[in-house]
Amino acid sequence: MDYYGSQIGKLIEELSRLPGIGPKSAQRLAFHLINLPEEQVDHLANTMMNARHNVRYCKTCYTLTDQEECPVCRDMQRDHKTIMVVETTRDLAAYEKTGKFEGVYHVLHGAISPMLGIGPGDIKLKELMERLQGDVDEVIIATNSSLEGETTAMYISKLIKPTGIKVSRIASGVPVGGDLEYIDEVTLLRALEGRTQL
Ligand code: ZN
């Protein structure tokens, strides 16, 4: 039953497709939006559209950015010979928040999961290997400590070892199955400092 007329109904339906938004929240958000001044809604819609249209992968590390190369990769003060491999842009943000990592990153956009049918070709692994043909001293694997994260870490270390580049894995201070972005900065720092060579 469409109690509200199709426009409101459609808005509620679209909002309820967003992650973490149930039917009740969708309804609440829809009425909130409808009660906002028109220009505020225009601004919100434009911000969403601009972000969607302009955000792309950094050509070097594959994090999400609105420039050809992200600010971390463009920063010449950083150590470009130390690359930390993370699963997502959110993980990168978590490490950046600690302010203590001076190297650069590589974002895989996922992890290998035979169960979900995600293979090495489905993440940005080939791109990492291409990068390693340049001048690189160390690769720190900071994938999550989930089964998928560990599988990916093992796979990557096997690929890199023959190149002679140092490979290390962050310490297992990161709880199993815990997403990096929810872990506090102290734990992240400890995991980074306590990394072991593979
Ligand atoms: Zn980058």
Short mmCIF file of C-alpha atoms and ligand atoms in Angstrom, two decimals:
data_model
loop_
_atom_site.label_atom_id
_atom_site.label_comp_id
_atom_site.label_asym_id
_atom_site.label_seq_id
_atom_site.Cartn_x
_atom_site.Cartn_y
_atom_site.Cartn_z
CA MET A 1 0.00 0.00 0.00
CA ASP A 2 1.26 3.42 -0.89
CA TYR A 3 0.04 5.65 1.91
CA TYR A 4 2.13 8.63 0.96
CA GLY A 5 1.82 9.09 -2.77
CA SER A 6 4.40 7.71 -5.12
CA GLN A 7 7.09 10.41 -4.72
CA ILE A 8 7.48 9.89 -0.97
CA GLY A 9 7.14 6.15 -1.41
CA LYS A 10 9.96 6.14 -3.97
CA LEU A 11 12.19 8.21 -1.72
CA ILE A 12 11.63 5.83 1.19
CA GLU A 13 12.34 2.88 -1.06
CA GLU A 14 15.60 4.36 -2.36
CA LEU A 15 16.80 5.29 1.13
CA SER A 16 16.02 1.84 2.50
CA ARG A 17 18.45 0.36 -0.03
CA LEU A 18 21.35 2.09 1.73
CA PRO A 19 23.43 -0.08 4.07
CA GLY A 20 22.27 -0.03 7.68
CA ILE A 21 19.02 1.77 6.85
CA GLY A 22 15.92 -0.24 7.73
CA PRO A 23 12.39 0.66 6.62
CA LYS A 24 11.78 2.76 9.75
CA SER A 25 14.96 4.79 9.39
CA ALA A 26 14.25 5.25 5.69
CA GLN A 27 10.85 6.68 6.53
CA ARG A 28 12.32 8.99 9.15
CA LEU A 29 15.02 10.21 6.75
CA ALA A 30 12.53 10.73 3.94
CA PHE A 31 10.32 13.00 6.06
CA HIS A 32 13.37 14.77 7.40
CA LEU A 33 14.49 15.53 3.82
CA ILE A 34 11.06 16.69 2.77
CA ASN A 35 10.95 19.13 5.67
CA LEU A 36 14.36 20.63 4.92
CA PRO A 37 14.68 23.91 2.98
CA GLU A 38 14.88 23.11 -0.73
CA GLU A 39 18.36 24.53 -1.18
CA GLN A 40 19.72 22.30 1.56
CA VAL A 41 18.38 19.23 -0.21
CA ASP A 42 19.83 20.49 -3.51
CA HIS A 43 23.19 20.90 -1.82
CA LEU A 44 23.06 17.37 -0.38
CA ALA A 45 22.06 15.87 -3.72
CA ASN A 46 24.80 17.80 -5.54
CA THR A 47 27.42 16.76 -3.02
CA MET A 48 26.46 13.12 -3.50
CA MET A 49 26.50 13.42 -7.29
CA ASN A 50 29.84 15.24 -7.39
CA ALA A 51 31.46 12.68 -5.12
CA ARG A 52 30.11 9.84 -7.22
CA HIS A 53 31.19 11.42 -10.53
CA ASN A 54 34.60 12.68 -9.51
CA VAL A 55 35.97 10.07 -7.14
CA ARG A 56 38.23 7.53 -8.78
CA TYR A 57 41.24 5.37 -8.04
CA CYS A 58 44.60 7.01 -7.40
CA LYS A 59 46.77 6.00 -10.35
CA THR A 60 49.53 4.85 -8.02
CA CYS A 61 48.04 3.34 -4.86
CA TYR A 62 44.41 2.80 -5.97
CA THR A 63 42.87 4.50 -2.98
CA LEU A 64 39.74 6.53 -3.68
CA THR A 65 40.46 10.16 -4.45
CA ASP A 66 39.13 13.00 -6.58
CA GLN A 67 42.52 13.69 -8.13
CA GLU A 68 44.69 11.73 -10.51
CA GLU A 69 47.04 10.97 -7.64
CA CYS A 70 46.04 11.01 -3.96
CA PRO A 71 47.58 13.42 -1.41
CA VAL A 72 49.65 10.64 0.22
CA CYS A 73 51.25 9.60 -3.07
CA ARG A 74 51.92 13.23 -4.00
CA ASP A 75 53.63 13.95 -0.69
CA MET A 76 57.36 13.88 -1.41
CA GLN A 77 58.19 14.01 2.31
CA ARG A 78 56.93 10.48 2.72
CA ASP A 79 58.95 7.32 2.33
CA HIS A 80 57.89 5.98 -1.06
CA LYS A 81 60.02 2.87 -0.63
CA THR A 82 57.84 1.48 2.17
CA ILE A 83 54.42 0.35 0.99
CA MET A 84 51.66 -0.73 3.35
CA VAL A 85 49.10 -3.00 1.72
CA VAL A 86 45.55 -2.56 3.04
CA GLU A 87 42.19 -3.95 1.97
CA THR A 88 40.20 -0.73 1.72
CA THR A 89 40.45 3.05 1.61
CA ARG A 90 38.85 3.06 5.08
CA ASP A 91 41.77 0.99 6.41
CA LEU A 92 44.15 3.53 4.89
CA ALA A 93 42.26 6.28 6.69
CA ALA A 94 42.56 4.39 9.98
CA TYR A 95 46.37 4.26 9.65
CA GLU A 96 46.55 7.85 8.52
CA LYS A 97 44.68 8.90 11.65
CA THR A 98 47.52 7.56 13.79
CA GLY A 99 49.80 10.04 11.98
CA LYS A 100 52.72 7.71 12.61
CA PHE A 101 53.14 5.88 9.34
CA GLU A 102 55.46 7.69 6.99
CA GLY A 103 55.40 5.35 4.06
CA VAL A 104 52.81 5.05 1.31
CA TYR A 105 49.96 2.60 0.72
CA HIS A 106 48.51 0.17 -1.74
CA VAL A 107 44.77 -0.48 -1.58
CA LEU A 108 43.65 -3.91 -2.75
CA HIS A 109 39.91 -3.23 -2.69
CA GLY A 110 39.08 -6.56 -1.13
CA ALA A 111 40.72 -9.78 -0.06
CA ILE A 112 41.07 -13.21 -1.61
CA SER A 113 38.14 -15.42 -0.63
CA PRO A 114 37.75 -18.82 -2.27
CA MET A 115 34.40 -19.15 -0.48
CA LEU A 116 33.02 -16.01 -2.09
CA GLY A 117 34.73 -16.73 -5.39
CA ILE A 118 37.08 -13.76 -5.07
CA GLY A 119 40.43 -14.66 -6.59
CA PRO A 120 43.76 -12.83 -6.87
CA GLY A 121 42.62 -11.36 -10.19
CA ASP A 122 39.66 -9.64 -8.51
CA ILE A 123 41.74 -7.37 -6.27
CA LYS A 124 44.45 -4.82 -7.15
CA LEU A 125 47.28 -7.33 -6.83
CA LYS A 126 48.66 -7.22 -10.35
CA GLU A 127 48.90 -3.46 -9.86
CA LEU A 128 50.90 -3.99 -6.65
CA MET A 129 53.34 -6.32 -8.37
CA GLU A 130 53.83 -3.77 -11.15
CA ARG A 131 54.61 -1.14 -8.56
CA LEU A 132 57.23 -3.35 -6.97
CA GLN A 133 59.31 -3.23 -10.11
CA GLY A 134 60.24 0.27 -9.02
CA ASP A 135 62.46 1.17 -6.07
CA VAL A 136 60.85 -0.49 -3.02
CA ASP A 137 62.51 -1.58 0.25
CA GLU A 138 59.64 -3.06 2.24
CA VAL A 139 56.06 -4.18 1.83
CA ILE A 140 54.03 -4.25 5.05
CA ILE A 141 50.95 -6.42 4.71
CA ALA A 142 48.17 -4.93 6.80
CA THR A 143 45.20 -6.92 5.57
CA ASN A 144 42.62 -7.80 8.22
CA SER A 145 43.20 -10.79 10.48
CA SER A 146 40.11 -12.52 9.11
CA LEU A 147 40.52 -15.78 7.18
CA GLU A 148 40.39 -13.81 3.93
CA GLY A 149 42.92 -11.27 5.16
CA GLU A 150 45.35 -14.01 6.24
CA THR A 151 44.90 -15.92 2.99
CA THR A 152 45.65 -12.74 1.07
CA ALA A 153 48.69 -11.95 3.22
CA MET A 154 50.12 -15.42 2.61
CA TYR A 155 49.46 -15.23 -1.10
CA ILE A 156 51.12 -11.82 -1.41
CA SER A 157 54.18 -12.80 0.62
CA LYS A 158 54.73 -15.83 -1.61
CA LEU A 159 54.54 -13.60 -4.67
CA ILE A 160 56.94 -11.00 -3.30
CA LYS A 161 59.60 -13.21 -1.70
CA PRO A 162 61.35 -14.15 -4.94
CA THR A 163 61.83 -10.44 -5.71
CA GLY A 164 64.08 -10.02 -2.65
CA ILE A 165 61.97 -7.14 -1.30
CA LYS A 166 61.44 -7.34 2.47
CA VAL A 167 57.88 -8.46 3.35
CA SER A 168 56.37 -8.08 6.79
CA ARG A 169 52.99 -8.68 8.39
CA ILE A 170 51.47 -6.41 11.04
CA ALA A 171 51.37 -7.99 14.50
CA SER A 172 48.34 -10.03 15.43
CA GLY A 173 47.30 -7.40 17.99
CA VAL A 174 44.45 -6.74 15.60
CA PRO A 175 41.50 -8.88 16.73
CA VAL A 176 40.45 -11.73 14.48
CA GLY A 177 37.69 -10.66 12.14
CA GLY A 178 37.97 -7.10 13.38
CA ASP A 179 37.90 -4.48 10.68
CA LEU A 180 40.93 -2.21 10.88
CA GLU A 181 38.81 0.91 10.84
CA TYR A 182 37.17 0.05 14.17
CA ILE A 183 40.42 -0.50 15.99
CA ASP A 184 41.83 2.28 18.13
CA GLU A 185 44.98 4.09 17.17
CA VAL A 186 47.15 2.61 19.94
CA THR A 187 46.33 -0.92 18.83
CA LEU A 188 47.08 -0.01 15.22
CA LEU A 189 50.41 1.49 16.15
CA ARG A 190 51.35 -1.55 18.21
CA ALA A 191 50.40 -3.80 15.31
CA LEU A 192 52.56 -1.76 12.99
CA GLU A 193 55.56 -1.56 15.30
CA GLY A 194 55.36 -5.24 16.20
CA ARG A 195 55.29 -6.39 12.60
CA THR A 196 57.21 -9.54 11.79
CA GLN A 197 59.17 -10.34 8.70
CA LEU A 198 57.65 -13.08 6.57
ZN ZN B 1 47.76 7.24 -3.99
#
